[in-house]
Amino acid sequence: MADGSKTEKATPKKRRDERKKGNVFLSQDAVAVVTLLGSFSAFWLLSGTIAEQLSGFMQFCISRCGAVGPTTGDLVREIVMQALGLLLRCVFPITLVTMACAIIATFAQTRLLVSSELMKPKFSRINPLEGFKRLFSLKSVVNALKGILKISVLMVIVYLSIKGMFHESAKYLYVDLRASCAHLFSQGMGMIIKIGLAFIALAALDFLYQWWDYERGLRMSKQEIKEEYKQTEGDPQIKGKIKEMQRKRAQSRMMQQVPQADVVIRNPTHFAVALRYHPEEDAAPIVLAKGMDSLALRIVKVAEEHKIPAIENVPLARALYADAELDQEIPPELYNPVAEVLVYIFRLNENHKLVK
């Protein structure tokens, strides 16, 4: 029985792991029905050929038994060889079809799975206690009920079919042997078709039950999903700490670039963007650092320590923070407003040099 705490659907990883172990969905009743229908279909298609082969074999036996000459040993040997040839020609094709149907029906459900895990010896398979538990498990009870139901359906269909044929058997006295055999064969095939249809319905129910039982067996608890996530993706707390360390290192590297900036554009305390523009090296101004709130104040503080001008421009600071990427050129649509600021800064620097 599945654990009551296992209420979540199986994750893709759990399904892959179970598949590697050979635990896949498989309805044996579906395989049996496909095999049954395939073998009887082959028998139906080959019935004419089989009848001719049997007729020829009977004629051969009668003719050889009435012949004079061969010894008993030679005659028996010849009949046995003919019987083996007849068996090979009539039974072998049906056997091949049956095997093919069983393989196709199995691989269609398991999706071509071939696992060596099921072949490995396991102590639980020979443990009497485990066997006793399986004997009184829900699966065993369901399998027992299915067996009883299948036998009951089979007996009812066979009984009703034979009862109908028994009532019609008196008519065989008034027709020739060929017609009687043909009618009897037709009645027998009709019985087989009824059995096949009944077993198809039972197999469909078993298919649904096996699918439900398989999915129920794969269910996971919320704790198992968390543990699996930790194993595959890592502990969220550890990942959070790693990301925090990476963020701090990135900010530290960014702050080290602030002294190389030509100007810091700010909004007075919420946003700050440090720009560098060397006409001989840069095609457009480069974003060396950008930050919001406390980080913006740190950028402004470092800029003031290194005597880098900080210009207050609310819309430009917001636009640069939102659209410009770190260590990249500013977007073309911001060229003009940034150029005005840079021109202003360069003029201030020139005037400062002239005053000196």
mmCIF file of C-alpha atoms in Angstrom:
data_model
loop_
_atom_site.group_PDB
_atom_site.id
_atom_site.type_symbol
_atom_site.label_atom_id
_atom_site.label_comp_id
_atom_site.label_asym_id
_atom_site.label_seq_id
_atom_site.Cartn_x
_atom_site.Cartn_y
_atom_site.Cartn_z
ATOM 1 C CA MET A 1 0.000 0.000 0.000
ATOM 2 C CA ALA A 2 1.257 3.458 -0.802
ATOM 3 C CA ASP A 3 2.218 5.712 2.087
ATOM 4 C CA GLY A 4 -0.557 8.144 2.988
ATOM 5 C CA SER A 5 1.954 11.006 3.090
ATOM 6 C CA LYS A 6 2.886 10.434 -0.546
ATOM 7 C CA THR A 7 0.386 12.724 -2.172
ATOM 8 C CA GLU A 8 2.499 14.330 -4.916
ATOM 9 C CA LYS A 9 2.972 13.105 -8.473
ATOM 10 C CA ALA A 10 6.336 11.591 -9.307
ATOM 11 C CA THR A 11 8.948 13.966 -10.673
ATOM 12 C CA PRO A 12 10.643 13.311 -14.041
ATOM 13 C CA LYS A 13 13.827 12.285 -12.198
ATOM 14 C CA LYS A 14 11.931 9.751 -10.086
ATOM 15 C CA ARG A 15 10.390 8.299 -13.239
ATOM 16 C CA ARG A 16 13.807 8.058 -14.922
ATOM 17 C CA ASP A 17 15.325 6.361 -11.869
ATOM 18 C CA GLU A 18 12.475 3.850 -11.621
ATOM 19 C CA ARG A 19 12.757 3.134 -15.330
ATOM 20 C CA LYS A 20 16.464 2.355 -14.939
ATOM 21 C CA LYS A 21 15.498 -0.123 -12.207
ATOM 22 C CA GLY A 22 13.047 -1.783 -14.597
ATOM 23 C CA ASN A 23 9.973 -0.501 -12.765
ATOM 24 C CA VAL A 24 7.760 0.510 -15.688
ATOM 25 C CA PHE A 25 4.073 0.337 -16.439
ATOM 26 C CA LEU A 26 2.993 -3.009 -17.895
ATOM 27 C CA SER A 27 -0.403 -4.693 -18.145
ATOM 28 C CA GLN A 28 0.076 -8.440 -18.561
ATOM 29 C CA ASP A 29 -3.598 -8.855 -19.489
ATOM 30 C CA ALA A 30 -3.125 -6.462 -22.411
ATOM 31 C CA VAL A 31 -0.148 -8.530 -23.597
ATOM 32 C CA ALA A 32 -2.172 -11.741 -23.234
ATOM 33 C CA VAL A 33 -5.136 -10.362 -25.194
ATOM 34 C CA VAL A 34 -2.960 -9.030 -28.020
ATOM 35 C CA THR A 35 -1.172 -12.377 -28.183
ATOM 36 C CA LEU A 36 -4.469 -14.285 -28.147
ATOM 37 C CA LEU A 37 -6.015 -12.167 -30.884
ATOM 38 C CA GLY A 38 -2.851 -12.297 -32.974
ATOM 39 C CA SER A 39 -2.554 -16.089 -32.782
ATOM 40 C CA PHE A 40 -6.230 -16.697 -33.577
ATOM 41 C CA SER A 41 -6.096 -14.186 -36.430
ATOM 42 C CA ALA A 42 -3.126 -16.053 -37.868
ATOM 43 C CA PHE A 43 -4.999 -19.324 -37.403
ATOM 44 C CA TRP A 44 -8.067 -17.851 -39.146
ATOM 45 C CA LEU A 45 -6.008 -16.643 -42.116
ATOM 46 C CA LEU A 46 -4.107 -19.925 -42.383
ATOM 47 C CA SER A 47 -7.105 -22.176 -41.709
ATOM 48 C CA GLY A 48 -7.567 -23.031 -45.387
ATOM 49 C CA THR A 49 -3.900 -23.921 -45.791
ATOM 50 C CA ILE A 50 -3.908 -25.939 -42.556
ATOM 51 C CA ALA A 51 -7.001 -27.874 -43.672
ATOM 52 C CA GLU A 52 -5.335 -28.705 -46.998
ATOM 53 C CA GLN A 53 -2.156 -29.800 -45.241
ATOM 54 C CA LEU A 54 -4.075 -32.008 -42.810
ATOM 55 C CA SER A 55 -6.123 -33.493 -45.647
ATOM 56 C CA GLY A 56 -2.981 -34.248 -47.606
ATOM 57 C CA PHE A 57 -1.335 -35.840 -44.578
ATOM 58 C CA MET A 58 -4.363 -38.053 -43.893
ATOM 59 C CA GLN A 59 -4.467 -39.144 -47.517
ATOM 60 C CA PHE A 60 -0.757 -39.916 -47.379
ATOM 61 C CA CYS A 61 -1.161 -42.024 -44.234
ATOM 62 C CA ILE A 62 -4.094 -43.983 -45.668
ATOM 63 C CA SER A 63 -2.314 -44.581 -48.966
ATOM 64 C CA ARG A 64 0.924 -45.712 -47.327
ATOM 65 C CA CYS A 65 -0.826 -47.968 -44.847
ATOM 66 C CA GLY A 66 -2.580 -49.748 -47.723
ATOM 67 C CA ALA A 67 0.564 -50.093 -49.815
ATOM 68 C CA VAL A 68 2.552 -53.313 -50.006
ATOM 69 C CA GLY A 69 6.299 -53.318 -49.776
ATOM 70 C CA PRO A 70 7.754 -51.079 -47.063
ATOM 71 C CA THR A 71 8.549 -52.592 -43.706
ATOM 72 C CA THR A 72 6.829 -51.381 -40.561
ATOM 73 C CA GLY A 73 9.909 -49.496 -39.385
ATOM 74 C CA ASP A 74 10.320 -47.633 -42.677
ATOM 75 C CA LEU A 75 6.610 -46.814 -42.793
ATOM 76 C CA VAL A 76 6.585 -45.418 -39.265
ATOM 77 C CA ARG A 77 9.719 -43.374 -39.980
ATOM 78 C CA GLU A 78 8.190 -41.938 -43.140
ATOM 79 C CA ILE A 79 4.924 -41.033 -41.396
ATOM 80 C CA VAL A 80 6.827 -39.386 -38.530
ATOM 81 C CA MET A 81 8.864 -37.281 -40.966
ATOM 82 C CA GLN A 82 5.707 -36.198 -42.761
ATOM 83 C CA ALA A 83 4.069 -35.367 -39.413
ATOM 84 C CA LEU A 84 7.057 -33.254 -38.393
ATOM 85 C CA GLY A 85 6.935 -31.416 -41.717
ATOM 86 C CA LEU A 86 3.198 -30.835 -41.271
ATOM 87 C CA LEU A 87 3.783 -29.512 -37.747
ATOM 88 C CA LEU A 88 6.488 -27.167 -38.999
ATOM 89 C CA ARG A 89 4.370 -25.797 -41.847
ATOM 90 C CA CYS A 90 1.183 -25.337 -39.806
ATOM 91 C CA VAL A 91 2.321 -24.477 -36.296
ATOM 92 C CA PHE A 92 5.549 -22.556 -36.866
ATOM 93 C CA PRO A 93 3.921 -19.511 -38.605
ATOM 94 C CA ILE A 94 1.327 -19.205 -35.841
ATOM 95 C CA THR A 95 4.084 -19.475 -33.219
ATOM 96 C CA LEU A 96 6.041 -16.677 -34.903
ATOM 97 C CA VAL A 97 2.973 -14.434 -34.988
ATOM 98 C CA THR A 98 2.278 -15.181 -31.307
ATOM 99 C CA MET A 99 5.859 -14.328 -30.306
ATOM 100 C CA ALA A 100 5.818 -11.142 -32.385
ATOM 101 C CA CYS A 101 2.525 -10.005 -30.838
ATOM 102 C CA ALA A 102 3.829 -10.627 -27.308
ATOM 103 C CA ILE A 103 7.062 -8.702 -27.972
ATOM 104 C CA ILE A 104 5.266 -5.772 -29.638
ATOM 105 C CA ALA A 105 2.623 -5.521 -26.907
ATOM 106 C CA THR A 106 5.303 -5.587 -24.190
ATOM 107 C CA PHE A 107 7.699 -3.096 -25.793
ATOM 108 C CA ALA A 108 4.817 -0.778 -26.726
ATOM 109 C CA GLN A 109 4.015 -0.390 -23.021
ATOM 110 C CA THR A 110 7.605 -0.322 -21.710
ATOM 111 C CA ARG A 111 8.871 1.852 -24.606
ATOM 112 C CA LEU A 112 11.575 -0.611 -25.674
ATOM 113 C CA LEU A 113 12.989 -0.966 -22.157
ATOM 114 C CA VAL A 114 15.546 -3.721 -21.624
ATOM 115 C CA SER A 115 16.790 -3.639 -18.033
ATOM 116 C CA SER A 116 19.208 -6.007 -16.326
ATOM 117 C CA GLU A 117 18.065 -4.896 -12.864
ATOM 118 C CA LEU A 118 15.165 -7.347 -12.826
ATOM 119 C CA MET A 119 17.560 -10.225 -13.522
ATOM 120 C CA LYS A 120 19.726 -9.516 -10.477
ATOM 121 C CA PRO A 121 19.062 -11.783 -7.483
ATOM 122 C CA LYS A 122 17.240 -10.104 -4.607
ATOM 123 C CA PHE A 123 16.788 -11.551 -1.141
ATOM 124 C CA SER A 124 13.326 -9.982 -0.842
ATOM 125 C CA ARG A 125 12.068 -12.294 -3.588
ATOM 126 C CA ILE A 126 12.845 -15.411 -1.550
ATOM 127 C CA ASN A 127 12.174 -13.897 1.871
ATOM 128 C CA PRO A 128 9.157 -15.789 3.340
ATOM 129 C CA LEU A 129 8.021 -12.731 5.307
ATOM 130 C CA GLU A 130 7.982 -10.534 2.204
ATOM 131 C CA GLY A 131 6.210 -13.289 0.277
ATOM 132 C CA PHE A 132 3.576 -13.543 3.022
ATOM 133 C CA LYS A 133 3.018 -9.773 2.850
ATOM 134 C CA ARG A 134 2.642 -9.897 -0.933
ATOM 135 C CA LEU A 135 0.193 -12.775 -0.580
ATOM 136 C CA PHE A 136 -2.266 -10.591 1.340
ATOM 137 C CA SER A 137 -1.565 -7.335 -0.447
ATOM 138 C CA LEU A 138 -4.143 -5.364 -2.419
ATOM 139 C CA LYS A 139 -2.430 -6.339 -5.662
ATOM 140 C CA SER A 140 -2.737 -10.072 -4.855
ATOM 141 C CA VAL A 141 -6.413 -9.689 -3.997
ATOM 142 C CA VAL A 142 -7.077 -7.818 -7.230
ATOM 143 C CA ASN A 143 -5.178 -10.440 -9.254
ATOM 144 C CA ALA A 144 -7.183 -13.220 -7.594
ATOM 145 C CA LEU A 145 -10.465 -11.459 -8.373
ATOM 146 C CA LYS A 146 -9.343 -10.917 -11.974
ATOM 147 C CA GLY A 147 -8.524 -14.612 -12.320
ATOM 148 C CA ILE A 148 -11.907 -15.635 -10.945
ATOM 149 C CA LEU A 149 -13.676 -13.146 -13.213
ATOM 150 C CA LYS A 150 -11.811 -14.324 -16.330
ATOM 151 C CA ILE A 151 -12.497 -17.983 -15.599
ATOM 152 C CA SER A 152 -16.169 -17.223 -14.924
ATOM 153 C CA VAL A 153 -16.572 -15.253 -18.163
ATOM 154 C CA LEU A 154 -14.758 -17.961 -20.104
ATOM 155 C CA MET A 155 -16.917 -20.743 -18.659
ATOM 156 C CA VAL A 156 -20.161 -18.841 -19.330
ATOM 157 C CA ILE A 157 -19.255 -18.136 -22.963
ATOM 158 C CA VAL A 158 -18.044 -21.688 -23.602
ATOM 159 C CA TYR A 159 -21.132 -23.161 -21.932
ATOM 160 C CA LEU A 160 -23.584 -21.034 -23.911
ATOM 161 C CA SER A 161 -21.708 -21.661 -27.186
ATOM 162 C CA ILE A 162 -21.502 -25.442 -26.698
ATOM 163 C CA LYS A 163 -25.139 -25.515 -25.619
ATOM 164 C CA GLY A 164 -26.150 -23.808 -28.863
ATOM 165 C CA MET A 165 -23.955 -26.152 -30.937
ATOM 166 C CA PHE A 166 -25.366 -29.192 -29.114
ATOM 167 C CA HIS A 167 -28.920 -28.230 -30.072
ATOM 168 C CA GLU A 168 -27.844 -27.908 -33.718
ATOM 169 C CA SER A 169 -25.772 -31.112 -33.777
ATOM 170 C CA ALA A 170 -28.795 -33.214 -34.842
ATOM 171 C CA LYS A 171 -28.821 -31.339 -38.175
ATOM 172 C CA TYR A 172 -25.400 -32.778 -39.038
ATOM 173 C CA LEU A 173 -27.110 -36.106 -39.815
ATOM 174 C CA TYR A 174 -28.764 -34.565 -42.879
ATOM 175 C CA VAL A 175 -25.724 -32.816 -44.428
ATOM 176 C CA ASP A 176 -22.412 -34.091 -45.763
ATOM 177 C CA LEU A 177 -19.229 -34.188 -43.686
ATOM 178 C CA ARG A 178 -17.618 -31.150 -45.357
ATOM 179 C CA ALA A 179 -20.629 -28.907 -44.647
ATOM 180 C CA SER A 180 -20.861 -30.202 -41.060
ATOM 181 C CA CYS A 181 -17.177 -29.480 -40.425
ATOM 182 C CA ALA A 182 -17.458 -26.022 -42.001
ATOM 183 C CA HIS A 183 -20.453 -25.168 -39.819
ATOM 184 C CA LEU A 184 -18.753 -26.540 -36.716
ATOM 185 C CA PHE A 185 -15.613 -24.526 -37.498
ATOM 186 C CA SER A 186 -17.702 -21.379 -38.007
ATOM 187 C CA GLN A 187 -19.426 -21.906 -34.662
ATOM 188 C CA GLY A 188 -16.082 -22.462 -32.964
ATOM 189 C CA MET A 189 -14.626 -19.272 -34.423
ATOM 190 C CA GLY A 190 -17.740 -17.401 -33.307
ATOM 191 C CA MET A 191 -17.126 -18.634 -29.773
ATOM 192 C CA ILE A 192 -13.497 -17.526 -29.969
ATOM 193 C CA ILE A 193 -14.555 -14.060 -31.160
ATOM 194 C CA LYS A 194 -16.923 -13.726 -28.197
ATOM 195 C CA ILE A 195 -14.152 -14.789 -25.834
ATOM 196 C CA GLY A 196 -11.792 -12.311 -27.487
ATOM 197 C CA LEU A 197 -14.253 -9.418 -27.122
ATOM 198 C CA ALA A 198 -14.888 -10.271 -23.465
ATOM 199 C CA PHE A 199 -11.172 -10.482 -22.748
ATOM 200 C CA ILE A 200 -10.561 -7.162 -24.555
ATOM 201 C CA ALA A 201 -13.016 -5.506 -22.143
ATOM 202 C CA LEU A 202 -11.322 -7.168 -19.156
ATOM 203 C CA ALA A 203 -7.891 -6.163 -20.462
ATOM 204 C CA ALA A 204 -9.037 -2.542 -20.823
ATOM 205 C CA LEU A 205 -10.143 -2.531 -17.185
ATOM 206 C CA ASP A 206 -6.873 -4.143 -16.133
ATOM 207 C CA PHE A 207 -4.945 -1.557 -18.178
ATOM 208 C CA LEU A 208 -6.648 1.289 -16.320
ATOM 209 C CA TYR A 209 -6.142 -0.385 -12.953
ATOM 210 C CA GLN A 210 -2.457 -1.119 -13.622
ATOM 211 C CA TRP A 211 -1.900 2.484 -14.710
ATOM 212 C CA TRP A 212 -3.577 3.772 -11.541
ATOM 213 C CA ASP A 213 -1.589 1.354 -9.363
ATOM 214 C CA TYR A 214 1.678 2.249 -11.116
ATOM 215 C CA GLU A 215 1.132 5.985 -10.670
ATOM 216 C CA ARG A 216 0.105 5.424 -7.048
ATOM 217 C CA GLY A 217 3.286 3.471 -6.403
ATOM 218 C CA LEU A 218 5.430 6.275 -7.838
ATOM 219 C CA ARG A 219 3.862 9.021 -5.741
ATOM 220 C CA MET A 220 6.223 11.029 -3.566
ATOM 221 C CA SER A 221 5.931 12.960 -0.343
ATOM 222 C CA LYS A 222 6.697 16.673 -0.240
ATOM 223 C CA GLN A 223 9.810 15.912 1.812
ATOM 224 C CA GLU A 224 11.082 13.493 -0.852
ATOM 225 C CA ILE A 225 10.603 16.164 -3.516
ATOM 226 C CA LYS A 226 12.572 18.645 -1.399
ATOM 227 C CA GLU A 227 15.381 16.128 -0.869
ATOM 228 C CA GLU A 228 15.480 15.356 -4.584
ATOM 229 C CA TYR A 229 15.638 19.056 -5.394
ATOM 230 C CA LYS A 230 18.555 19.458 -2.986
ATOM 231 C CA GLN A 231 20.400 16.579 -4.629
ATOM 232 C CA THR A 232 19.872 17.812 -8.179
ATOM 233 C CA GLU A 233 19.855 21.583 -7.796
ATOM 234 C CA GLY A 234 21.676 21.984 -4.499
ATOM 235 C CA ASP A 235 20.496 23.259 -1.137
ATOM 236 C CA PRO A 236 18.529 26.516 -1.700
ATOM 237 C CA GLN A 237 20.203 28.092 1.333
ATOM 238 C CA ILE A 238 23.671 27.241 0.065
ATOM 239 C CA LYS A 239 22.779 28.444 -3.413
ATOM 240 C CA GLY A 240 21.443 31.671 -1.900
ATOM 241 C CA LYS A 241 24.690 32.209 -0.002
ATOM 242 C CA ILE A 242 26.726 31.530 -3.137
ATOM 243 C CA LYS A 243 24.659 34.018 -5.115
ATOM 244 C CA GLU A 244 25.056 36.578 -2.327
ATOM 245 C CA MET A 245 28.835 36.111 -2.377
ATOM 246 C CA GLN A 246 28.887 36.425 -6.149
ATOM 247 C CA ARG A 247 26.795 39.581 -5.951
ATOM 248 C CA LYS A 248 29.112 41.120 -3.378
ATOM 249 C CA ARG A 249 32.171 40.281 -5.461
ATOM 250 C CA ALA A 250 30.561 41.782 -8.553
ATOM 251 C CA GLN A 251 29.714 44.929 -6.605
ATOM 252 C CA SER A 252 33.260 45.101 -5.272
ATOM 253 C CA ARG A 253 34.719 44.862 -8.786
ATOM 254 C CA MET A 254 32.223 47.482 -9.951
ATOM 255 C CA MET A 255 33.134 49.884 -7.141
ATOM 256 C CA GLN A 256 36.814 49.519 -8.054
ATOM 257 C CA GLN A 257 35.962 50.931 -11.498
ATOM 258 C CA VAL A 258 34.221 54.048 -10.165
ATOM 259 C CA PRO A 259 37.497 56.041 -9.797
ATOM 260 C CA GLN A 260 38.015 55.604 -13.564
ATOM 261 C CA ALA A 261 34.716 57.330 -14.380
ATOM 262 C CA ASP A 262 34.428 60.806 -15.915
ATOM 263 C CA VAL A 263 31.021 61.568 -14.426
ATOM 264 C CA VAL A 264 28.361 60.127 -12.139
ATOM 265 C CA ILE A 265 24.765 60.852 -13.051
ATOM 266 C CA ARG A 266 22.486 60.586 -10.042
ATOM 267 C CA ASN A 267 18.865 60.936 -8.933
ATOM 268 C CA PRO A 268 19.770 62.419 -5.926
ATOM 269 C CA THR A 269 19.748 59.307 -3.671
ATOM 270 C CA HIS A 270 17.855 56.561 -5.490
ATOM 271 C CA PHE A 271 19.931 55.950 -8.641
ATOM 272 C CA ALA A 272 23.545 56.524 -9.646
ATOM 273 C CA VAL A 273 25.354 55.602 -12.878
ATOM 274 C CA ALA A 274 29.111 56.094 -13.383
ATOM 275 C CA LEU A 275 30.178 56.754 -16.994
ATOM 276 C CA ARG A 276 33.522 56.795 -18.734
ATOM 277 C CA TYR A 277 34.190 58.310 -22.121
ATOM 278 C CA HIS A 278 37.612 58.375 -23.763
ATOM 279 C CA PRO A 279 37.094 59.565 -27.348
ATOM 280 C CA GLU A 280 40.302 57.892 -28.526
ATOM 281 C CA GLU A 281 39.241 54.500 -27.105
ATOM 282 C CA ASP A 282 35.451 54.454 -26.775
ATOM 283 C CA ALA A 283 32.906 54.746 -29.570
ATOM 284 C CA ALA A 284 30.321 55.775 -26.969
ATOM 285 C CA PRO A 285 30.240 56.325 -23.201
ATOM 286 C CA ILE A 286 30.744 53.137 -21.138
ATOM 287 C CA VAL A 287 28.813 52.246 -17.983
ATOM 288 C CA LEU A 288 31.384 51.439 -15.291
ATOM 289 C CA ALA A 289 28.976 51.155 -12.350
ATOM 290 C CA LYS A 290 25.326 51.573 -11.542
ATOM 291 C CA GLY A 291 23.283 51.089 -8.414
ATOM 292 C CA MET A 292 20.103 51.872 -6.555
ATOM 293 C CA ASP A 293 19.479 53.218 -3.045
ATOM 294 C CA SER A 294 22.381 52.242 -0.728
ATOM 295 C CA LEU A 295 24.581 51.118 -3.599
ATOM 296 C CA ALA A 296 23.895 54.427 -5.379
ATOM 297 C CA LEU A 297 25.031 56.319 -2.289
ATOM 298 C CA ARG A 298 28.234 54.258 -2.189
ATOM 299 C CA ILE A 299 28.941 55.071 -5.841
ATOM 300 C CA VAL A 300 28.416 58.784 -5.190
ATOM 301 C CA LYS A 301 30.618 58.633 -2.073
ATOM 302 C CA VAL A 302 33.500 56.961 -3.941
ATOM 303 C CA ALA A 303 33.116 59.481 -6.764
ATOM 304 C CA GLU A 304 33.328 62.382 -4.298
ATOM 305 C CA GLU A 305 36.403 60.861 -2.678
ATOM 306 C CA HIS A 306 38.118 60.795 -6.062
ATOM 307 C CA LYS A 307 36.802 64.215 -7.060
ATOM 308 C CA ILE A 308 34.612 62.874 -9.872
ATOM 309 C CA PRO A 309 31.718 65.242 -10.655
ATOM 310 C CA ALA A 310 28.242 63.957 -9.806
ATOM 311 C CA ILE A 311 25.446 65.539 -11.836
ATOM 312 C CA GLU A 312 21.850 65.356 -10.678
ATOM 313 C CA ASN A 313 19.559 64.486 -13.608
ATOM 314 C CA VAL A 314 16.510 62.509 -12.517
ATOM 315 C CA PRO A 315 15.132 61.275 -15.890
ATOM 316 C CA LEU A 316 18.583 60.540 -17.316
ATOM 317 C CA ALA A 317 19.689 58.648 -14.206
ATOM 318 C CA ARG A 318 16.534 56.512 -14.289
ATOM 319 C CA ALA A 319 16.884 55.841 -18.029
ATOM 320 C CA LEU A 320 20.547 54.844 -17.747
ATOM 321 C CA TYR A 321 19.849 52.533 -14.816
ATOM 322 C CA ALA A 322 16.953 50.849 -16.602
ATOM 323 C CA ASP A 323 18.342 50.558 -20.146
ATOM 324 C CA ALA A 324 22.157 50.595 -19.967
ATOM 325 C CA GLU A 325 24.131 47.402 -19.252
ATOM 326 C CA LEU A 326 27.176 47.250 -16.988
ATOM 327 C CA ASP A 327 30.521 47.445 -18.847
ATOM 328 C CA GLN A 328 28.633 48.153 -22.090
ATOM 329 C CA GLU A 329 28.063 51.253 -24.211
ATOM 330 C CA ILE A 330 24.976 53.308 -23.453
ATOM 331 C CA PRO A 331 21.948 52.870 -25.767
ATOM 332 C CA PRO A 332 21.947 55.132 -28.852
ATOM 333 C CA GLU A 333 18.749 56.867 -27.753
ATOM 334 C CA LEU A 334 20.632 58.269 -24.742
ATOM 335 C CA TYR A 335 23.559 59.672 -26.739
ATOM 336 C CA ASN A 336 22.249 63.253 -26.862
ATOM 337 C CA PRO A 337 21.381 63.788 -23.159
ATOM 338 C CA VAL A 338 24.624 62.077 -22.061
ATOM 339 C CA ALA A 339 26.616 64.119 -24.569
ATOM 340 C CA GLU A 340 25.208 67.325 -23.110
ATOM 341 C CA VAL A 341 26.329 66.262 -19.645
ATOM 342 C CA LEU A 342 29.798 65.261 -20.849
ATOM 343 C CA VAL A 343 30.234 68.497 -22.746
ATOM 344 C CA TYR A 344 29.284 70.372 -19.594
ATOM 345 C CA ILE A 345 31.794 68.345 -17.535
ATOM 346 C CA PHE A 346 34.592 68.787 -20.082
ATOM 347 C CA ARG A 347 33.970 72.542 -20.149
ATOM 348 C CA LEU A 348 34.122 72.665 -16.367
ATOM 349 C CA ASN A 349 37.416 70.786 -16.461
ATOM 350 C CA GLU A 350 38.806 73.170 -19.115
ATOM 351 C CA ASN A 351 37.732 76.212 -17.134
ATOM 352 C CA HIS A 352 39.258 74.721 -14.023
ATOM 353 C CA LYS A 353 42.574 74.226 -15.821
ATOM 354 C CA LEU A 354 42.487 77.795 -17.169
ATOM 355 C CA VAL A 355 41.859 79.182 -13.676
ATOM 356 C CA LYS A 356 44.848 77.258 -12.415
#
